[in-house]
Amino acid sequence: DTAVSQTPKYLVTQMGNDKSIKCEQNLGHDTMYWYKQDSKKFLKIMFSYNNKELIINETVPNRFSPKSPDKAHLNLHINSLELGDSAVYFCASSLKQGAGLETQYFGPGTRLLVL
Amino acid sequence: KNEVEQSPQNLTAQEGEFITINCSYSVGISALHWLQQHPGGGIVSLFMLSSGKKKHGRLIATINIQEKHSSLHITASHPRDSAVYICAVKGASNYQLIWGAGTKLIIKP
């Protein structure tokens, strides 16, 4: 049983396109996160949702829009993709808001390559 | 200069060797985490430290708050320990998570 799943695993697309990455957790957690890992392996938090409500929105371009249809899903939509968006995007979930990393469950990552 | 620095960036060792990975940080923190990222990309949290030392199996993590330094040790290393090990700190005054660049460890049989 996959606790936190992401689709697609790999995404190759052209500049200017709009794409979505989906994340689902079957752990019954209230809080979900999106992280971006760049080429230097730095992992930065982008968004966090608690029970479908946005609670963290770090400095991220408006082209990135998270959507949480229910607390088990947090999708990431990216408009007008740019070369610099190429990265690995990780979804994570935790039981409650404010949980430390040690209680966050990470998805396998989505490798996005913008050409 | 990055707020979280890890060393070494890359480490290759023989099976059985004692491994040490270091993490230094320059900000006030409430907690420090060590995570493991497997070649397939999955991330697993290993330790959360705010003081002292923790041990789990062959893994030991220590932190010195005064010196703003933490180490991750692996005893009797094994090829399955090959992964990227990431140090991350949680800011003392906010939710901000600051990540190190990771240390790529390869253990050869």
mmCIF file of N, CA, C and O in Angstrom, chain B residues 5-96:
data_model
loop_
_atom_site.group_PDB
_atom_site.id
_atom_site.type_symbol
_atom_site.label_atom_id
_atom_site.label_comp_id
_atom_site.label_asym_id
_atom_site.label_seq_id
_atom_site.Cartn_x
_atom_site.Cartn_y
_atom_site.Cartn_z
ATOM 1 N N GLU B 5 25.218 23.991 5.969
ATOM 2 C CA GLU B 5 26.305 23.439 5.170
ATOM 3 C C GLU B 5 26.553 21.998 5.566
ATOM 4 O O GLU B 5 26.655 21.682 6.757
ATOM 5 N N GLN B 6 26.678 21.135 4.571
ATOM 6 C CA GLN B 6 26.986 19.743 4.839
ATOM 7 C C GLN B 6 28.348 19.395 4.257
ATOM 8 O O GLN B 6 28.741 19.920 3.223
ATOM 9 N N SER B 7 29.005 18.466 4.926
ATOM 10 C CA SER B 7 30.267 17.959 4.391
ATOM 11 C C SER B 7 30.435 16.498 4.781
ATOM 12 O O SER B 7 29.988 16.081 5.864
ATOM 13 N N PRO B 8 31.050 15.699 3.926
ATOM 14 C CA PRO B 8 31.448 16.070 2.576
ATOM 15 C C PRO B 8 30.236 16.089 1.634
ATOM 16 O O PRO B 8 29.166 15.648 2.006
ATOM 17 N N GLN B 9 30.444 16.582 0.419
ATOM 18 C CA GLN B 9 29.373 16.551 -0.585
ATOM 19 C C GLN B 9 29.190 15.144 -1.118
ATOM 20 O O GLN B 9 28.084 14.714 -1.400
ATOM 21 N N ASN B 10 30.316 14.464 -1.307
ATOM 22 C CA ASN B 10 30.316 13.091 -1.803
ATOM 23 C C ASN B 10 31.243 12.254 -0.938
ATOM 24 O O ASN B 10 32.308 12.733 -0.519
ATOM 25 N N LEU B 11 30.828 11.027 -0.708
ATOM 26 C CA LEU B 11 31.635 10.124 0.117
ATOM 27 C C LEU B 11 31.489 8.714 -0.405
ATOM 28 O O LEU B 11 30.374 8.202 -0.515
ATOM 29 N N THR B 12 32.617 8.109 -0.727
ATOM 30 C CA THR B 12 32.642 6.709 -1.158
ATOM 31 C C THR B 12 33.479 5.929 -0.166
ATOM 32 O O THR B 12 34.590 6.352 0.183
ATOM 33 N N ALA B 13 32.939 4.826 0.310
ATOM 34 C CA ALA B 13 33.638 4.037 1.318
ATOM 35 C C ALA B 13 33.410 2.552 1.061
ATOM 36 O O ALA B 13 32.528 2.163 0.285
ATOM 37 N N GLN B 14 34.212 1.746 1.715
ATOM 38 C CA GLN B 14 34.070 0.291 1.614
ATOM 39 C C GLN B 14 33.081 -0.203 2.668
ATOM 40 O O GLN B 14 32.968 0.377 3.758
ATOM 41 N N GLU B 15 32.443 -1.310 2.326
ATOM 42 C CA GLU B 15 31.518 -1.931 3.266
ATOM 43 C C GLU B 15 32.215 -2.183 4.600
ATOM 44 O O GLU B 15 33.349 -2.641 4.634
ATOM 45 N N GLY B 16 31.531 -1.855 5.669
ATOM 46 C CA GLY B 16 32.082 -2.079 6.998
ATOM 47 C C GLY B 16 32.708 -0.846 7.624
ATOM 48 O O GLY B 16 32.914 -0.809 8.848
ATOM 49 N N GLU B 17 32.988 0.155 6.837
ATOM 50 C CA GLU B 17 33.634 1.348 7.370
ATOM 51 C C GLU B 17 32.661 2.167 8.219
ATOM 52 O O GLU B 17 31.443 2.131 8.027
ATOM 53 N N PHE B 18 33.248 2.933 9.135
ATOM 54 C CA PHE B 18 32.496 3.865 9.975
ATOM 55 C C PHE B 18 32.364 5.173 9.204
ATOM 56 O O PHE B 18 33.350 5.733 8.741
ATOM 57 N N ILE B 19 31.142 5.645 9.061
ATOM 58 C CA ILE B 19 30.864 6.816 8.230
ATOM 59 C C ILE B 19 30.446 7.997 9.112
ATOM 60 O O ILE B 19 29.660 7.834 10.058
ATOM 61 N N THR B 20 30.960 9.164 8.786
ATOM 62 C CA THR B 20 30.530 10.395 9.469
ATOM 63 C C THR B 20 30.172 11.450 8.441
ATOM 64 O O THR B 20 30.955 11.733 7.531
ATOM 65 N N ILE B 21 29.001 12.015 8.593
ATOM 66 C CA ILE B 21 28.548 13.129 7.749
ATOM 67 C C ILE B 21 28.273 14.299 8.676
ATOM 68 O O ILE B 21 27.640 14.142 9.722
ATOM 69 N N ASN B 22 28.748 15.471 8.288
ATOM 70 C CA ASN B 22 28.647 16.644 9.153
ATOM 71 C C ASN B 22 27.666 17.678 8.617
ATOM 72 O O ASN B 22 27.485 17.816 7.412
ATOM 73 N N CYS B 23 27.074 18.415 9.567
ATOM 74 C CA CYS B 23 26.137 19.479 9.214
ATOM 75 C C CYS B 23 26.387 20.663 10.139
ATOM 76 O O CYS B 23 26.368 20.508 11.360
ATOM 77 N N SER B 24 26.640 21.818 9.550
ATOM 78 C CA SER B 24 26.804 23.047 10.334
ATOM 79 C C SER B 24 25.750 24.048 9.894
ATOM 80 O O SER B 24 25.422 24.124 8.712
ATOM 81 N N TYR B 25 25.249 24.821 10.840
ATOM 82 C CA TYR B 25 24.210 25.788 10.509
ATOM 83 C C TYR B 25 24.510 27.111 11.187
ATOM 84 O O TYR B 25 25.247 27.170 12.172
ATOM 85 N N SER B 26 23.961 28.168 10.646
ATOM 86 C CA SER B 26 24.316 29.500 11.139
ATOM 87 C C SER B 26 23.124 30.257 11.714
ATOM 88 O O SER B 26 23.246 31.423 12.090
ATOM 89 N N VAL B 27 21.980 29.598 11.805
ATOM 90 C CA VAL B 27 20.775 30.277 12.294
ATOM 91 C C VAL B 27 20.312 29.631 13.590
ATOM 92 O O VAL B 27 20.724 28.509 13.907
ATOM 93 N N GLY B 28 19.470 30.353 14.316
ATOM 94 C CA GLY B 28 18.856 29.756 15.496
ATOM 95 C C GLY B 28 17.833 28.720 15.078
ATOM 96 O O GLY B 28 17.068 28.951 14.151
ATOM 97 N N ILE B 29 17.845 27.576 15.741
ATOM 98 C CA ILE B 29 16.937 26.513 15.322
ATOM 99 C C ILE B 29 16.147 25.980 16.511
ATOM 100 O O ILE B 29 16.539 26.124 17.666
ATOM 101 N N SER B 30 15.027 25.365 16.179
ATOM 102 C CA SER B 30 14.268 24.657 17.209
ATOM 103 C C SER B 30 14.461 23.152 17.082
ATOM 104 O O SER B 30 14.243 22.414 18.036
ATOM 105 N N ALA B 31 14.874 22.711 15.900
ATOM 106 C CA ALA B 31 15.110 21.282 15.700
ATOM 107 C C ALA B 31 15.954 21.076 14.458
ATOM 108 O O ALA B 31 15.967 21.913 13.549
ATOM 109 N N LEU B 32 16.657 19.970 14.455
ATOM 110 C CA LEU B 32 17.454 19.595 13.286
ATOM 111 C C LEU B 32 17.045 18.183 12.880
ATOM 112 O O LEU B 32 16.832 17.312 13.728
ATOM 113 N N HIS B 33 16.933 17.994 11.585
ATOM 114 C CA HIS B 33 16.506 16.694 11.067
ATOM 115 C C HIS B 33 17.581 16.104 10.167
ATOM 116 O O HIS B 33 18.256 16.820 9.446
ATOM 117 N N TRP B 34 17.695 14.791 10.235
ATOM 118 C CA TRP B 34 18.476 14.055 9.243
ATOM 119 C C TRP B 34 17.505 13.203 8.438
ATOM 120 O O TRP B 34 16.661 12.504 9.006
ATOM 121 N N LEU B 35 17.641 13.284 7.105
ATOM 122 C CA LEU B 35 16.773 12.523 6.230
ATOM 123 C C LEU B 35 17.623 11.744 5.252
ATOM 124 O O LEU B 35 18.776 12.092 4.973
ATOM 125 N N GLN B 36 17.035 10.698 4.709
ATOM 126 C CA GLN B 36 17.718 9.852 3.749
ATOM 127 C C GLN B 36 16.903 9.847 2.457
ATOM 128 O O GLN B 36 15.682 9.627 2.488
ATOM 129 N N GLN B 37 17.586 10.105 1.366
ATOM 130 C CA GLN B 37 16.920 10.062 0.066
ATOM 131 C C GLN B 37 17.530 8.948 -0.749
ATOM 132 O O GLN B 37 18.711 8.965 -1.084
ATOM 133 N N HIS B 38 16.708 7.969 -1.098
ATOM 134 C CA HIS B 38 17.192 6.810 -1.843
ATOM 135 C C HIS B 38 17.393 7.159 -3.309
ATOM 136 O O HIS B 38 16.800 8.120 -3.811
ATOM 137 N N PRO B 39 18.182 6.353 -4.006
ATOM 138 C CA PRO B 39 18.421 6.612 -5.434
ATOM 139 C C PRO B 39 17.136 6.771 -6.231
ATOM 140 O O PRO B 39 17.082 7.516 -7.188
ATOM 141 N N GLY B 40 16.084 6.092 -5.830
ATOM 142 C CA GLY B 40 14.811 6.234 -6.522
ATOM 143 C C GLY B 40 14.101 7.531 -6.214
ATOM 144 O O GLY B 40 13.073 7.840 -6.811
ATOM 145 N N GLY B 41 14.609 8.299 -5.251
ATOM 146 C CA GLY B 41 14.050 9.606 -4.948
ATOM 147 C C GLY B 41 13.261 9.690 -3.661
ATOM 148 O O GLY B 41 13.036 10.773 -3.160
ATOM 149 N N GLY B 42 12.823 8.565 -3.120
ATOM 150 C CA GLY B 42 12.007 8.596 -1.919
ATOM 151 C C GLY B 42 12.772 9.164 -0.732
ATOM 152 O O GLY B 42 13.959 8.927 -0.576
ATOM 153 N N ILE B 43 12.097 9.924 0.106
ATOM 154 C CA ILE B 43 12.734 10.550 1.266
ATOM 155 C C ILE B 43 12.183 9.924 2.537
ATOM 156 O O ILE B 43 10.978 9.783 2.701
ATOM 157 N N VAL B 44 13.086 9.591 3.445
ATOM 158 C CA VAL B 44 12.705 9.008 4.727
ATOM 159 C C VAL B 44 13.344 9.822 5.837
ATOM 160 O O VAL B 44 14.522 10.157 5.768
ATOM 161 N N SER B 45 12.574 10.157 6.832
ATOM 162 C CA SER B 45 13.118 10.892 7.960
ATOM 163 C C SER B 45 13.839 9.915 8.892
ATOM 164 O O SER B 45 13.296 8.872 9.238
ATOM 165 N N LEU B 46 15.066 10.240 9.283
ATOM 166 C CA LEU B 46 15.856 9.366 10.143
ATOM 167 C C LEU B 46 15.798 9.820 11.606
ATOM 168 O O LEU B 46 15.546 9.022 12.496
ATOM 169 N N PHE B 47 16.109 11.087 11.832
ATOM 170 C CA PHE B 47 16.166 11.604 13.199
ATOM 171 C C PHE B 47 15.654 13.025 13.261
ATOM 172 O O PHE B 47 15.789 13.783 12.311
ATOM 173 N N MET B 48 15.113 13.371 14.421
ATOM 174 C CA MET B 48 14.859 14.761 14.764
ATOM 175 C C MET B 48 15.575 15.017 16.078
ATOM 176 O O MET B 48 15.400 14.258 17.037
ATOM 177 N N LEU B 49 16.415 16.052 16.113
ATOM 178 C CA LEU B 49 17.230 16.345 17.287
ATOM 179 C C LEU B 49 17.019 17.777 17.723
ATOM 180 O O LEU B 49 16.939 18.681 16.901
ATOM 181 N N SER B 50 16.953 17.981 19.026
ATOM 182 C CA SER B 50 17.041 19.335 19.543
ATOM 183 C C SER B 50 18.188 19.443 20.546
ATOM 184 O O SER B 50 18.613 20.539 20.890
ATOM 185 N N SER B 51 18.694 18.294 21.002
ATOM 186 C CA SER B 51 19.867 18.276 21.873
ATOM 187 C C SER B 51 20.385 16.855 21.949
ATOM 188 O O SER B 51 19.647 15.894 21.668
ATOM 189 N N GLY B 52 21.648 16.719 22.344
ATOM 190 C CA GLY B 52 22.194 15.418 22.675
ATOM 191 C C GLY B 52 22.426 14.484 21.514
ATOM 192 O O GLY B 52 22.990 14.846 20.491
ATOM 193 N N LYS B 53 21.952 13.276 21.692
ATOM 194 C CA LYS B 53 22.322 12.184 20.803
ATOM 195 C C LYS B 53 21.142 11.226 20.683
ATOM 196 O O LYS B 53 20.405 11.005 21.647
ATOM 197 N N LYS B 54 20.979 10.669 19.472
ATOM 198 C CA LYS B 54 19.979 9.634 19.271
ATOM 199 C C LYS B 54 20.579 8.495 18.484
ATOM 200 O O LYS B 54 21.455 8.703 17.645
ATOM 201 N N LYS B 55 20.079 7.292 18.740
ATOM 202 C CA LYS B 55 20.614 6.101 18.079
ATOM 203 C C LYS B 55 19.434 5.270 17.576
ATOM 204 O O LYS B 55 18.434 5.074 18.270
ATOM 205 N N HIS B 56 19.595 4.788 16.348
ATOM 206 C CA HIS B 56 18.594 3.882 15.802
ATOM 207 C C HIS B 56 19.327 2.859 14.943
ATOM 208 O O HIS B 56 19.812 3.167 13.862
ATOM 209 N N GLY B 57 19.418 1.643 15.487
ATOM 210 C CA GLY B 57 20.157 0.610 14.761
ATOM 211 C C GLY B 57 21.607 0.999 14.596
ATOM 212 O O GLY B 57 22.293 1.295 15.589
ATOM 213 N N ARG B 58 22.081 1.024 13.361
ATOM 214 C CA ARG B 58 23.485 1.375 13.104
ATOM 215 C C ARG B 58 23.686 2.873 12.912
ATOM 216 O O ARG B 58 24.788 3.329 12.620
ATOM 217 N N LEU B 59 22.644 3.625 13.034
ATOM 218 C CA LEU B 59 22.710 5.074 12.832
ATOM 219 C C LEU B 59 22.748 5.806 14.171
ATOM 220 O O LEU B 59 22.001 5.472 15.088
ATOM 221 N N ILE B 60 23.637 6.792 14.233
ATOM 222 C CA ILE B 60 23.746 7.629 15.431
ATOM 223 C C ILE B 60 23.779 9.086 14.978
ATOM 224 O O ILE B 60 24.520 9.425 14.054
ATOM 225 N N ALA B 61 22.990 9.920 15.632
ATOM 226 C CA ALA B 61 23.006 11.347 15.310
ATOM 227 C C ALA B 61 23.293 12.130 16.581
ATOM 228 O O ALA B 61 22.763 11.814 17.647
ATOM 229 N N THR B 62 24.157 13.121 16.442
ATOM 230 C CA THR B 62 24.499 13.973 17.588
ATOM 231 C C THR B 62 24.323 15.428 17.187
ATOM 232 O O THR B 62 24.389 15.779 16.011
ATOM 233 N N ILE B 63 24.098 16.259 18.176
ATOM 234 C CA ILE B 63 24.003 17.688 17.921
ATOM 235 C C ILE B 63 24.656 18.451 19.055
ATOM 236 O O ILE B 63 24.534 18.076 20.227
ATOM 237 N N ASN B 64 25.403 19.497 18.688
ATOM 238 C CA ASN B 64 26.004 20.405 19.659
ATOM 239 C C ASN B 64 25.416 21.789 19.400
ATOM 240 O O ASN B 64 25.781 22.448 18.425
ATOM 241 N N ILE B 65 24.484 22.183 20.246
ATOM 242 C CA ILE B 65 23.755 23.432 20.029
ATOM 243 C C ILE B 65 24.695 24.634 20.101
ATOM 244 O O ILE B 65 24.578 25.579 19.308
ATOM 245 N N GLN B 66 25.645 24.619 21.035
ATOM 246 C CA GLN B 66 26.558 25.757 21.193
ATOM 247 C C GLN B 66 27.406 25.944 19.949
ATOM 248 O O GLN B 66 27.644 27.065 19.510
ATOM 249 N N GLU B 67 27.861 24.829 19.389
ATOM 250 C CA GLU B 67 28.729 24.911 18.208
ATOM 251 C C GLU B 67 27.929 24.923 16.917
ATOM 252 O O GLU B 67 28.503 25.036 15.837
ATOM 253 N N LYS B 68 26.610 24.770 16.997
ATOM 254 C CA LYS B 68 25.737 24.754 15.811
ATOM 255 C C LYS B 68 26.228 23.707 14.809
ATOM 256 O O LYS B 68 26.484 23.999 13.619
ATOM 257 N N HIS B 69 26.341 22.505 15.325
ATOM 258 C CA HIS B 69 26.902 21.440 14.512
ATOM 259 C C HIS B 69 26.232 20.110 14.860
ATOM 260 O O HIS B 69 25.926 19.839 16.023
ATOM 261 N N SER B 70 25.997 19.311 13.824
ATOM 262 C CA SER B 70 25.438 17.982 14.027
ATOM 263 C C SER B 70 26.200 16.989 13.161
ATOM 264 O O SER B 70 26.740 17.358 12.113
ATOM 265 N N SER B 71 26.265 15.763 13.632
ATOM 266 C CA SER B 71 26.892 14.703 12.854
ATOM 267 C C SER B 71 25.963 13.509 12.770
ATOM 268 O O SER B 71 25.216 13.215 13.711
ATOM 269 N N LEU B 72 26.043 12.838 11.635
ATOM 270 C CA LEU B 72 25.343 11.571 11.441
ATOM 271 C C LEU B 72 26.406 10.498 11.235
ATOM 272 O O LEU B 72 27.282 10.653 10.381
ATOM 273 N N HIS B 73 26.352 9.462 12.051
ATOM 274 C CA HIS B 73 27.318 8.373 11.948
ATOM 275 C C HIS B 73 26.605 7.093 11.531
ATOM 276 O O HIS B 73 25.471 6.828 11.960
ATOM 277 N N ILE B 74 27.296 6.317 10.714
ATOM 278 C CA ILE B 74 26.808 4.994 10.342
ATOM 279 C C ILE B 74 27.888 3.994 10.705
ATOM 280 O O ILE B 74 29.038 4.104 10.230
ATOM 281 N N THR B 75 27.551 3.055 11.561
ATOM 282 C CA THR B 75 28.520 2.015 11.920
ATOM 283 C C THR B 75 28.310 0.797 11.019
ATOM 284 O O THR B 75 27.197 0.553 10.526
ATOM 285 N N ALA B 76 29.397 0.069 10.786
ATOM 286 C CA ALA B 76 29.351 -1.150 9.968
ATOM 287 C C ALA B 76 28.556 -0.900 8.682
ATOM 288 O O ALA B 76 27.559 -1.573 8.408
ATOM 289 N N SER B 77 28.998 0.064 7.906
ATOM 290 C CA SER B 77 28.245 0.486 6.719
ATOM 291 C C SER B 77 28.045 -0.677 5.748
ATOM 292 O O SER B 77 28.851 -1.613 5.667
ATOM 293 N N HIS B 78 26.954 -0.563 5.006
ATOM 294 C CA HIS B 78 26.525 -1.613 4.093
ATOM 295 C C HIS B 78 26.114 -0.964 2.771
ATOM 296 O O HIS B 78 25.643 0.184 2.777
ATOM 297 N N PRO B 79 26.271 -1.660 1.647
ATOM 298 C CA PRO B 79 25.852 -1.062 0.363
ATOM 299 C C PRO B 79 24.433 -0.510 0.359
ATOM 300 O O PRO B 79 24.149 0.472 -0.326
ATOM 301 N N ARG B 80 23.548 -1.096 1.141
ATOM 302 C CA ARG B 80 22.178 -0.574 1.148
ATOM 303 C C ARG B 80 22.069 0.784 1.854
ATOM 304 O O ARG B 80 21.014 1.426 1.788
ATOM 305 N N ASP B 81 23.146 1.209 2.505
ATOM 306 C CA ASP B 81 23.172 2.554 3.097
ATOM 307 C C ASP B 81 23.438 3.625 2.035
ATOM 308 O O ASP B 81 23.364 4.820 2.335
ATOM 309 N N SER B 82 23.763 3.193 0.836
ATOM 310 C CA SER B 82 24.049 4.156 -0.240
ATOM 311 C C SER B 82 22.803 4.991 -0.516
ATOM 312 O O SER B 82 21.735 4.462 -0.830
ATOM 313 N N ALA B 83 22.967 6.295 -0.387
ATOM 314 C CA ALA B 83 21.834 7.209 -0.520
ATOM 315 C C ALA B 83 22.369 8.627 -0.388
ATOM 316 O O ALA B 83 23.564 8.830 -0.146
ATOM 317 N N VAL B 84 21.476 9.591 -0.518
ATOM 318 C CA VAL B 84 21.825 10.974 -0.205
ATOM 319 C C VAL B 84 21.284 11.270 1.184
ATOM 320 O O VAL B 84 20.113 11.009 1.470
ATOM 321 N N TYR B 85 22.125 11.803 2.043
ATOM 322 C CA TYR B 85 21.729 12.124 3.412
ATOM 323 C C TYR B 85 21.612 13.648 3.526
ATOM 324 O O TYR B 85 22.535 14.380 3.189
ATOM 325 N N ILE B 86 20.471 14.078 3.994
ATOM 326 C CA ILE B 86 20.161 15.509 4.009
ATOM 327 C C ILE B 86 19.950 15.981 5.437
ATOM 328 O O ILE B 86 19.255 15.330 6.223
ATOM 329 N N CYS B 87 20.575 17.091 5.745
ATOM 330 C CA CYS B 87 20.388 17.765 7.030
ATOM 331 C C CYS B 87 19.416 18.916 6.805
ATOM 332 O O CYS B 87 19.544 19.652 5.819
ATOM 333 N N ALA B 88 18.446 19.076 7.677
ATOM 334 C CA ALA B 88 17.489 20.176 7.544
ATOM 335 C C ALA B 88 17.218 20.758 8.920
ATOM 336 O O ALA B 88 17.124 20.013 9.898
ATOM 337 N N VAL B 89 17.109 22.081 8.997
ATOM 338 C CA VAL B 89 16.856 22.703 10.295
ATOM 339 C C VAL B 89 15.551 23.470 10.246
ATOM 340 O O VAL B 89 15.151 24.003 9.210
ATOM 341 N N LYS B 90 14.894 23.493 11.372
ATOM 342 C CA LYS B 90 13.663 24.267 11.505
ATOM 343 C C LYS B 90 13.985 25.530 12.289
ATOM 344 O O LYS B 90 14.528 25.450 13.389
ATOM 345 N N GLY B 91 13.671 26.680 11.716
ATOM 346 C CA GLY B 91 13.956 27.964 12.342
ATOM 347 C C GLY B 91 13.326 28.077 13.717
ATOM 348 O O GLY B 91 12.267 27.514 13.970
ATOM 349 N N ALA B 92 13.999 28.814 14.580
ATOM 350 C CA ALA B 92 13.524 28.933 15.957
ATOM 351 C C ALA B 92 12.244 29.740 16.060
ATOM 352 O O ALA B 92 11.433 29.539 16.968
ATOM 353 N N SER B 93 12.054 30.661 15.133
ATOM 354 C CA SER B 93 10.942 31.590 15.301
ATOM 355 C C SER B 93 9.840 31.437 14.257
ATOM 356 O O SER B 93 8.841 32.118 14.303
ATOM 357 N N ASN B 94 10.023 30.550 13.332
ATOM 358 C CA ASN B 94 8.982 30.411 12.316
ATOM 359 C C ASN B 94 8.954 28.987 11.795
ATOM 360 O O ASN B 94 9.684 28.130 12.260
ATOM 361 N N TYR B 95 8.108 28.791 10.843
ATOM 362 C CA TYR B 95 7.937 27.443 10.309
ATOM 363 C C TYR B 95 9.020 27.102 9.296
ATOM 364 O O TYR B 95 9.146 25.982 8.874
ATOM 365 N N GLN B 96 9.845 28.067 8.947
ATOM 366 C CA GLN B 96 10.765 27.886 7.822
ATOM 367 C C GLN B 96 11.663 26.680 8.010
ATOM 368 O O GLN B 96 12.246 26.476 9.082
#
